[in-house]
XYZ file of C-alpha atoms in Angstrom:
576
model
C 9.410 -24.561 -2.761
C 10.733 -21.298 -1.354
C 14.476 -20.693 -1.116
C 15.744 -19.443 2.247
C 18.513 -16.860 2.195
C 20.217 -16.024 5.481
C 21.212 -12.358 5.722
C 23.042 -12.102 9.064
C 26.286 -10.187 8.542
C 29.558 -10.876 10.277
C 29.331 -8.935 13.543
C 32.815 -7.492 12.969
C 31.534 -5.681 9.870
C 28.546 -4.041 11.532
C 28.609 -0.277 12.098
C 26.312 1.500 14.505
C 25.688 2.472 18.120
C 26.941 -0.161 20.556
C 23.604 -0.150 22.367
C 21.909 -1.604 19.253
C 21.878 -5.438 19.130
C 23.910 -6.944 16.259
C 20.797 -8.622 14.838
C 19.109 -5.246 14.355
C 22.225 -3.659 12.864
C 22.429 -6.562 10.439
C 18.778 -6.101 9.422
C 19.325 -2.393 8.826
C 22.470 -2.896 6.786
C 20.726 -5.487 4.616
C 18.087 -2.788 3.973
C 20.638 -0.193 2.973
C 20.831 1.704 6.270
C 24.582 1.561 6.802
C 25.948 4.848 8.136
C 25.863 5.224 11.959
C 24.024 8.561 11.657
C 21.398 6.942 9.429
C 21.018 4.091 11.924
C 20.446 6.630 14.695
C 17.797 8.461 12.672
C 16.093 5.214 11.632
C 15.761 4.036 15.214
C 14.895 7.459 16.673
C 11.361 7.815 18.083
C 10.965 10.983 16.014
C 13.265 10.958 12.965
C 14.171 14.229 11.254
C 14.676 13.063 7.660
C 12.460 15.116 5.311
C 13.041 16.891 2.000
C 12.242 20.388 0.789
C 8.962 20.358 -1.204
C 10.353 22.965 -3.587
C 12.847 20.393 -4.876
C 9.934 18.846 -6.763
C 9.577 20.041 -10.360
C 6.853 22.698 -10.854
C 6.194 22.955 -7.108
C 6.928 26.673 -6.733
C 4.662 27.645 -9.613
C 1.957 25.200 -8.527
C 1.851 26.554 -4.965
C 1.721 30.091 -6.314
C -1.132 29.171 -8.690
C -3.153 27.511 -5.921
C -2.748 30.411 -3.511
C -3.551 33.028 -6.141
C -6.645 31.133 -7.281
C -7.893 30.533 -3.747
C -7.288 34.060 -2.491
C -8.665 35.524 -5.708
C -12.022 33.809 -5.280
C -11.493 31.183 -7.969
C -13.228 27.821 -7.858
C -11.004 24.807 -7.211
C -11.758 21.100 -7.662
C -9.598 18.409 -6.078
C -9.767 15.331 -8.327
C -8.897 12.091 -6.565
C -9.062 8.323 -6.828
C -11.299 5.722 -5.212
C -8.675 3.854 -3.181
C -7.333 4.712 0.273
C -4.417 6.695 -1.148
C -6.688 8.715 -3.416
C -9.279 9.296 -0.692
C -6.735 10.444 1.899
C -5.024 12.624 -0.728
C -8.289 14.347 -1.575
C -9.141 14.823 2.096
C -5.703 16.290 2.804
C -5.889 18.921 0.070
C -9.501 19.748 0.914
C -8.555 20.390 4.541
C -5.656 22.548 3.328
C -7.619 24.625 0.838
C -10.692 25.103 2.998
C -8.503 27.005 5.433
C -8.161 29.779 2.842
C -11.201 29.401 0.569
C -14.848 28.382 0.669
C -14.969 27.686 -3.070
C -13.416 24.228 -3.028
C -15.037 20.925 -3.971
C -13.840 17.423 -4.771
C -14.521 14.809 -7.427
C -13.846 11.077 -7.080
C -14.623 9.063 -10.233
C -16.701 5.894 -9.948
C -14.684 2.699 -10.199
C -17.572 1.077 -12.063
C -18.766 3.806 -14.439
C -15.669 5.941 -15.043
C -12.645 3.940 -13.998
C -9.296 5.141 -12.728
C -7.824 8.525 -13.495
C -8.690 11.788 -15.126
C -11.223 11.601 -17.969
C -12.527 14.086 -20.523
C -16.100 13.349 -19.428
C -15.282 14.229 -15.834
C -13.489 17.390 -16.954
C -16.602 18.413 -18.910
C -18.763 17.854 -15.825
C -16.396 19.879 -13.660
C -16.158 22.635 -16.289
C -19.957 22.982 -16.342
C -19.755 24.069 -12.700
C -17.452 26.974 -13.472
C -14.309 25.455 -11.956
C -11.147 27.495 -12.589
C -8.499 25.058 -11.331
C -8.376 21.268 -11.129
C -5.766 19.645 -8.891
C -5.395 15.906 -9.322
C -4.155 13.720 -6.482
C -2.875 10.151 -6.902
C -3.606 10.179 -10.646
C -2.935 11.986 -13.907
C 0.631 11.048 -14.869
C -0.466 9.527 -18.184
C -3.361 11.946 -18.823
C -1.837 13.691 -21.830
C -5.020 14.080 -23.898
C -7.061 14.936 -20.822
C -4.637 17.732 -19.918
C -4.972 19.095 -23.431
C -8.770 18.963 -23.126
C -8.737 20.907 -19.857
C -6.473 23.496 -21.468
C -8.861 23.841 -24.432
C -11.659 24.658 -21.985
C -9.587 27.328 -20.245
C -9.238 25.338 -17.019
C -5.894 25.373 -15.238
C -4.656 21.917 -14.307
C -2.119 20.827 -11.710
C -1.309 17.124 -11.654
C 0.083 15.657 -8.430
C 0.814 11.957 -8.617
C 3.329 9.258 -7.757
C 2.670 6.681 -10.480
C 5.169 6.119 -13.277
C 4.647 8.592 -16.135
C 4.521 7.456 -19.751
C 8.088 7.310 -21.114
C 7.335 9.189 -24.319
C 4.899 11.946 -23.282
C 3.995 14.008 -20.244
C 0.911 16.141 -19.623
C 1.160 19.771 -20.769
C 0.438 21.364 -17.405
C 2.043 21.842 -14.004
C 3.104 18.304 -13.164
C 4.338 17.325 -9.689
C 5.627 13.764 -9.510
C 8.881 12.559 -7.892
C 9.064 9.867 -10.598
C 9.320 12.362 -13.456
C 12.232 11.454 -15.706
C 13.784 14.882 -15.075
C 13.155 14.859 -11.328
C 16.030 15.491 -8.917
C 13.910 15.012 -5.799
C 15.973 12.890 -3.374
C 13.294 10.258 -2.703
C 11.005 9.042 -5.522
C 8.792 6.713 -3.481
C 6.206 8.995 -1.864
C 2.570 7.897 -1.836
C -0.004 9.954 -3.697
C -0.980 11.533 -0.399
C 2.701 12.113 0.348
C 2.966 14.169 -2.840
C -0.239 16.040 -1.927
C 1.281 16.741 1.494
C 4.323 18.237 -0.214
C 2.021 20.604 -2.102
C 0.260 21.496 1.158
C 3.676 22.082 2.742
C 4.631 24.461 -0.084
C 1.298 26.279 0.214
C 1.778 26.693 3.957
C 5.258 28.152 3.499
C 4.024 30.550 0.830
C 1.154 31.744 3.027
C 3.543 32.167 5.947
C 5.839 34.322 3.784
C 2.835 36.478 2.878
C 1.874 36.905 6.532
C -1.321 34.890 6.128
C -1.887 32.915 9.331
C -4.964 30.937 8.332
C -3.006 27.733 7.644
C -0.170 27.322 10.120
C 2.529 24.680 10.394
C 0.579 23.105 13.251
C -2.415 22.764 10.911
C -0.172 21.153 8.307
C 1.252 18.664 10.802
C -2.231 17.561 11.832
C -2.640 16.181 8.309
C 0.153 13.654 8.816
C -2.347 11.046 10.011
C -3.739 10.965 6.465
C -0.237 10.628 5.001
C 0.506 7.697 7.317
C -2.675 5.890 6.246
C -1.917 6.351 2.555
C 1.769 5.428 2.836
C 1.015 2.112 4.514
C -2.116 1.401 2.437
C -0.435 2.007 -0.919
C 2.532 -0.205 -0.040
C 5.279 2.285 -0.850
C 8.723 1.768 0.738
C 8.754 2.615 4.447
C 12.225 4.087 4.240
C 13.775 7.556 4.062
C 11.199 10.361 4.257
C 8.249 7.959 4.348
C 9.428 6.571 7.670
C 9.400 10.061 9.160
C 5.941 10.818 7.785
C 4.476 7.554 9.080
C 6.060 7.777 12.527
C 4.664 11.256 13.110
C 1.408 10.317 11.417
C 0.875 7.422 13.815
C 1.377 9.807 16.711
C -1.440 12.028 15.411
C -3.697 9.011 14.751
C -3.268 7.929 18.360
C -4.258 11.351 19.634
C -7.723 10.553 18.203
C -8.194 14.209 17.210
C -9.713 13.474 13.781
C -13.305 12.741 14.693
C -14.077 10.801 11.541
C -11.159 8.454 12.040
C -12.073 8.026 15.684
C -15.622 7.156 14.592
C -14.226 4.507 12.229
C -12.063 2.979 14.979
C -15.160 2.839 17.159
C -17.262 1.293 14.377
C -14.829 -1.631 14.070
C -14.593 -2.081 17.863
C -10.918 -1.199 17.969
C -11.095 -0.021 21.554
C -8.405 2.074 23.224
C -5.415 0.183 21.858
C -2.510 2.012 20.242
C -2.766 2.093 16.467
C 0.279 0.641 14.689
C 1.164 0.400 11.004
C -0.277 -3.116 10.863
C -3.647 -1.820 12.024
C -3.633 0.662 9.141
C -2.876 -2.126 6.659
C -5.406 -4.646 7.936
C -8.164 -2.539 9.464
C -8.230 1.188 8.649
C -7.251 1.042 4.963
C -9.557 -1.888 4.057
C -12.545 -0.045 5.491
C -11.701 3.068 3.448
C -10.961 1.016 0.335
C -14.206 -0.944 0.656
C -16.255 2.176 -0.114
C -14.713 2.566 -3.556
C -14.769 -1.173 -4.160
C -18.462 -1.643 -3.391
C -20.116 1.748 -3.971
C -18.871 5.356 -4.041
C -15.650 6.471 -2.355
C -17.180 9.840 -1.427
C -18.223 8.867 2.132
C -14.568 8.130 2.950
C -13.584 11.680 1.980
C -16.521 13.115 3.941
C -15.576 11.053 6.999
C -11.941 12.162 7.002
C -12.865 15.806 6.396
C -15.544 15.773 9.099
C -18.260 16.604 6.555
C -21.319 15.333 8.378
C -24.013 16.455 10.781
C -21.890 16.340 13.927
C -20.460 13.244 15.560
C -23.671 11.297 15.074
C -23.385 11.836 11.313
C -19.771 10.680 11.312
C -20.719 7.614 13.343
C -23.378 6.779 10.770
C -20.890 7.072 7.882
C -18.353 4.942 9.787
C -20.920 2.207 10.487
C -21.916 2.144 6.818
C -18.271 1.873 5.809
C -17.724 -1.039 8.207
C -20.797 -2.777 6.753
C -19.461 -2.268 3.238
C -16.161 -3.811 4.289
C -17.973 -6.899 5.576
C -19.795 -7.144 2.231
C -16.453 -6.739 0.469
C -14.995 -9.664 2.391
C -17.890 -11.916 1.378
C -17.600 -10.895 -2.280
C -13.834 -11.381 -2.122
C -14.191 -14.972 -0.900
C -16.697 -15.696 -3.668
C -14.432 -14.206 -6.346
C -11.378 -16.036 -4.982
C -13.131 -19.401 -5.218
C -14.299 -18.599 -8.753
C -10.815 -17.637 -9.946
C -9.213 -20.691 -8.338
C -11.746 -22.852 -10.189
C -10.967 -21.154 -13.527
C -7.213 -21.580 -12.979
C -7.752 -25.227 -12.032
C -9.796 -25.888 -15.158
C -6.942 -24.477 -17.191
C -4.518 -26.905 -15.580
C -2.478 -24.102 -13.959
C -0.143 -24.336 -16.944
C 0.175 -20.637 -17.613
C 3.430 -19.052 -16.553
C 1.459 -15.836 -16.155
C -2.184 -16.617 -15.316
C -4.588 -14.216 -17.030
C -7.902 -15.176 -15.462
C -10.938 -14.102 -17.474
C -13.822 -14.053 -15.000
C -16.457 -11.939 -16.781
C -18.906 -11.846 -13.890
C -16.392 -11.424 -11.063
C -16.792 -8.343 -8.895
C -14.474 -5.703 -10.298
C -14.110 -4.036 -6.904
C -12.325 -6.997 -5.303
C -10.329 -8.197 -8.322
C -7.128 -6.514 -7.133
C -7.232 -8.124 -3.705
C -7.896 -11.563 -5.172
C -5.119 -11.106 -7.739
C -2.762 -10.306 -4.864
C -3.749 -13.413 -2.911
C -3.421 -15.643 -5.974
C -0.024 -14.121 -6.710
C 1.097 -15.109 -3.220
C -0.264 -18.666 -3.338
C 0.927 -19.404 -6.905
C 4.002 -17.176 -6.727
C 3.391 -15.970 -10.236
C 2.160 -12.655 -11.619
C -1.623 -12.763 -12.014
C -4.182 -10.709 -13.921
C -7.913 -10.936 -13.277
C -10.002 -9.653 -16.161
C -13.689 -8.733 -15.862
C -16.231 -7.480 -18.362
C -16.631 -3.733 -18.691
C -18.985 -1.708 -20.828
C -19.548 -1.710 -24.594
C -17.195 -4.491 -25.618
C -14.445 -3.563 -23.166
C -12.744 -5.602 -20.452
C -10.899 -4.399 -17.370
C -7.827 -6.074 -15.937
C -6.181 -5.857 -12.547
C -2.759 -7.406 -12.012
C -0.260 -8.098 -9.262
C 3.349 -9.181 -9.720
C 6.094 -10.956 -7.818
C 9.351 -9.171 -6.906
C 11.723 -8.754 -9.825
C 9.018 -8.632 -12.502
C 8.099 -5.121 -13.640
C 4.418 -5.375 -14.493
C 4.210 -1.776 -15.715
C 7.142 -2.386 -18.035
C 5.516 -5.538 -19.414
C 2.305 -3.644 -20.144
C 4.205 -0.748 -21.685
C 5.697 -3.152 -24.221
C 2.189 -3.887 -25.564
C 0.667 -0.446 -24.946
C -1.220 -0.330 -28.291
C -3.495 -3.129 -27.045
C -5.003 -0.894 -24.350
C -7.514 1.874 -24.290
C -5.755 2.957 -21.117
C -3.430 1.456 -18.518
C -1.408 2.519 -15.516
C 0.224 1.501 -12.268
C 3.737 0.528 -11.237
C 6.066 -2.459 -11.106
C 4.050 -4.476 -8.607
C 0.469 -3.589 -9.527
C -1.238 -2.433 -12.714
C -4.644 -2.047 -14.262
C -5.931 -1.652 -17.803
C -8.982 -1.247 -20.002
C -8.939 -2.854 -23.437
C -11.250 -4.064 -26.177
C -12.355 -7.625 -25.489
C -11.105 -8.691 -28.904
C -7.531 -7.946 -27.757
C -7.676 -10.209 -24.703
C -6.173 -13.322 -26.304
C -3.367 -11.279 -27.858
C -2.662 -9.836 -24.414
C -2.690 -13.297 -22.807
C -0.210 -14.615 -25.363
C 2.009 -11.538 -25.005
C 2.201 -12.036 -21.242
C 3.153 -15.714 -21.640
C 5.926 -14.728 -24.059
C 7.154 -11.964 -21.764
C 7.170 -14.374 -18.833
C 9.086 -16.989 -20.827
C 11.661 -14.354 -21.739
C 11.982 -13.310 -18.087
C 12.581 -16.951 -17.107
C 15.281 -17.341 -19.730
C 17.014 -14.295 -18.261
C 16.546 -15.510 -14.662
C 15.442 -19.149 -14.207
C 14.807 -18.554 -10.482
C 12.501 -15.569 -10.900
C 9.408 -17.642 -9.985
C 11.101 -19.228 -6.971
C 10.114 -17.308 -3.876
C 13.081 -16.060 -1.896
C 12.575 -15.786 1.832
C 15.124 -13.638 3.612
C 15.880 -14.989 7.084
C 18.085 -13.014 9.436
C 19.457 -15.973 11.398
C 18.601 -18.971 13.499
C 17.373 -17.801 16.878
C 19.689 -18.558 19.762
C 18.473 -19.109 23.325
C 18.973 -15.454 24.335
C 16.707 -14.315 21.491
C 13.729 -16.546 22.265
C 12.559 -14.041 24.829
C 9.994 -11.302 25.263
C 12.838 -8.856 25.815
C 14.316 -9.523 22.366
C 10.886 -9.353 20.742
C 10.400 -5.939 22.387
C 13.792 -4.788 21.072
C 12.712 -5.680 17.540
C 9.978 -3.063 17.824
C 12.704 -0.445 17.302
C 12.380 -1.323 13.621
C 8.735 -0.265 13.464
C 6.753 0.919 11.616
C 6.887 -2.002 9.218
C 5.770 -2.054 5.630
C 7.121 -2.226 2.093
C 10.970 -2.361 2.015
C 10.949 -2.564 5.812
C 9.061 -5.782 6.505
C 9.040 -7.549 9.820
C 12.294 -9.530 9.974
C 12.122 -13.297 9.736
C 14.017 -15.651 12.016
C 14.428 -19.427 11.865
C 13.736 -21.859 14.667
C 16.448 -24.255 13.497
C 15.740 -28.018 13.535
C 12.944 -28.468 16.065
C 10.467 -31.157 17.124
C 6.721 -30.495 16.876
C 5.325 -31.193 20.355
C 1.649 -30.385 19.791
C -0.708 -29.019 17.108
C -4.094 -27.341 17.415
C -6.054 -26.555 14.235
C -8.280 -23.459 14.231
C -10.792 -21.725 11.958
C -14.062 -22.804 10.393
C -12.157 -24.932 7.865
C -9.178 -25.584 10.175
C -7.112 -23.325 7.942
C -5.038 -21.959 10.856
C -2.850 -23.796 13.339
C -1.141 -23.238 16.663
C 1.755 -25.527 17.367
C 4.565 -25.862 19.902
C 8.179 -26.497 18.983
C 10.966 -27.908 21.109
C 14.023 -26.262 19.578
C 17.506 -27.725 19.419
C 18.607 -26.130 22.705
C 15.527 -27.446 24.516
C 13.678 -24.107 24.507
C 9.911 -24.304 23.895
C 8.775 -21.932 21.114
C 5.043 -21.320 20.519
C 4.151 -20.835 16.840
C 1.076 -19.863 14.863
C 0.338 -20.350 11.159
C -2.428 -18.467 9.370
C -4.501 -19.677 6.362
C -2.001 -22.309 5.151
C -2.475 -25.222 7.574
C -3.605 -27.564 4.786
C -0.586 -26.678 2.630
C 1.830 -27.502 5.463
C -0.195 -30.407 6.863
C 2.638 -32.925 6.368
C 4.814 -30.908 8.777
C 2.115 -30.171 11.354
C 2.284 -33.581 13.016
C 3.469 -34.261 16.587
C 6.949 -35.722 16.431
C 7.831 -34.164 13.069
C 11.233 -32.474 12.874
C 10.884 -29.133 11.108
C 12.531 -25.769 10.595
C 10.191 -22.785 10.785
C 10.861 -19.292 9.420
C 8.661 -16.570 10.832
C 8.167 -13.231 12.516
C 9.103 -13.150 16.183
C 6.395 -11.262 17.993
C 4.326 -10.867 21.108
C 0.897 -12.415 21.525
C -1.281 -10.207 23.699
C -4.413 -11.930 24.971
C -6.410 -10.288 27.702
C -3.785 -9.313 30.261
C -1.190 -11.902 29.223
C 1.785 -11.310 26.925
C 3.680 -14.254 25.500
C 6.290 -14.906 22.832
C 5.260 -16.445 19.515
C 6.705 -17.095 16.090
C 4.253 -16.269 13.298
C 5.198 -18.867 10.692
C 5.901 -17.747 7.138
C 7.370 -21.002 5.817
C 8.030 -24.498 7.114
C 10.508 -27.034 5.806
C 11.978 -30.331 6.955
C 14.369 -30.064 9.850
C 17.232 -31.291 7.711
C 16.826 -28.258 5.432
C 15.318 -30.203 2.526
């Protein structure tokens, strides 16, 4: 059972503009935004917080190398990744470099045949085409041997990435990563595309200093839509500089100036609504990700760069991407059922489930691992068969458990691994799988000894809603906190002890529910619960007295707007 933690501060201790409601000030202070000037910037429609790209290690030399190579007629390859962050990163640098050179190409490795990251085989392929400079985006931080191989072939290499580097070795090349151990960059949590944008920013400034007007600041700013997509999709903290990048990026998305993105919105019947961060997370990013999960990620890059035969060609790519996303959803459901069955057969006794599903679809393993992590509230790895006696694992972790650190402690077991605290992947010999499983159980047992509550979900609730806050006006005020995402989630509020007046089950398997609460002050509060109606069935009965924690929002249906609480957790009305 989840543990509720109320975070509302004493109003007398809150600091900020008087016009800001105490509930919002309390939310901001709990998230580390404490100074009045920082509160102002956080809530501003167009915040100003950004950092100088040249504060990143190797940035000055990297920008100089790129410009010299491009203007000197050298061939450049942008090497990306097959997820939404990698695809947007590649598209961003391609758009940047094509402004000053026509000798630029990209390379996205296949998830199924090459796997994540830079590889010597890919470098050999790229070298055979006479490439002079490779720039990685969203990968490369652990590519020590690959960097050496590129150097042996006489190819210059610039690595731009945001994943955690190996603690004991770094690639011998220009290496731009705010997570470098020697980095003094003020904000380490950029997305891969955010780091690529910083390189583009440095290139633009260098060109401007040289009097070259082919890539202006206005051109740079038009790339912020790609940064916004990647920042939300890759679940990096929506604080500090990221908040600025996403806010401006959303503005450019809603201008609908990028034809490929407009074609994608049309392909999924989005209509003329305003795109918000949630739409990136649940609609735009999944359609981009589905390409790399099901086939090749290349069409996503082509779509975002406008590389097609006019608008009709972009529409065709967008429709194919939407179809792939529908296929991904079907495969995801199949894989989820399979993994649940395997866990059930094992008695769910593992502290750290390592699910070996040899025939599961590798492309959806990460999504399923994430869903299982949420339902079990344990770290989960899904392992599938690879090639030639290898297996591939994809893991997701709960807050407080550093998955990358756990894998680092058994690094010799892997052929390769990477990721960060919350999500990791690896390739290993199949013969090492049982040793890995045992190592994860031991690591989890050790973590529990250090913190017995680490596998108890903690739900942070701002406060119990009072009568003045169960209104559309208050729900609108909460939108000042947008855009929401990692480290800036939608705030949760509690209904307080309330009586269930009515319940309506929805969905093909009645997995969703709408229900009406009569709260303690007599106010009626409409609620909705997604996917977990069976789990909370004992509470979803007319007459039951419950306490609901959820996101206070606005339900817009046709031309009607109404208040609703999107339930996150339900408990007995007496707090038990």
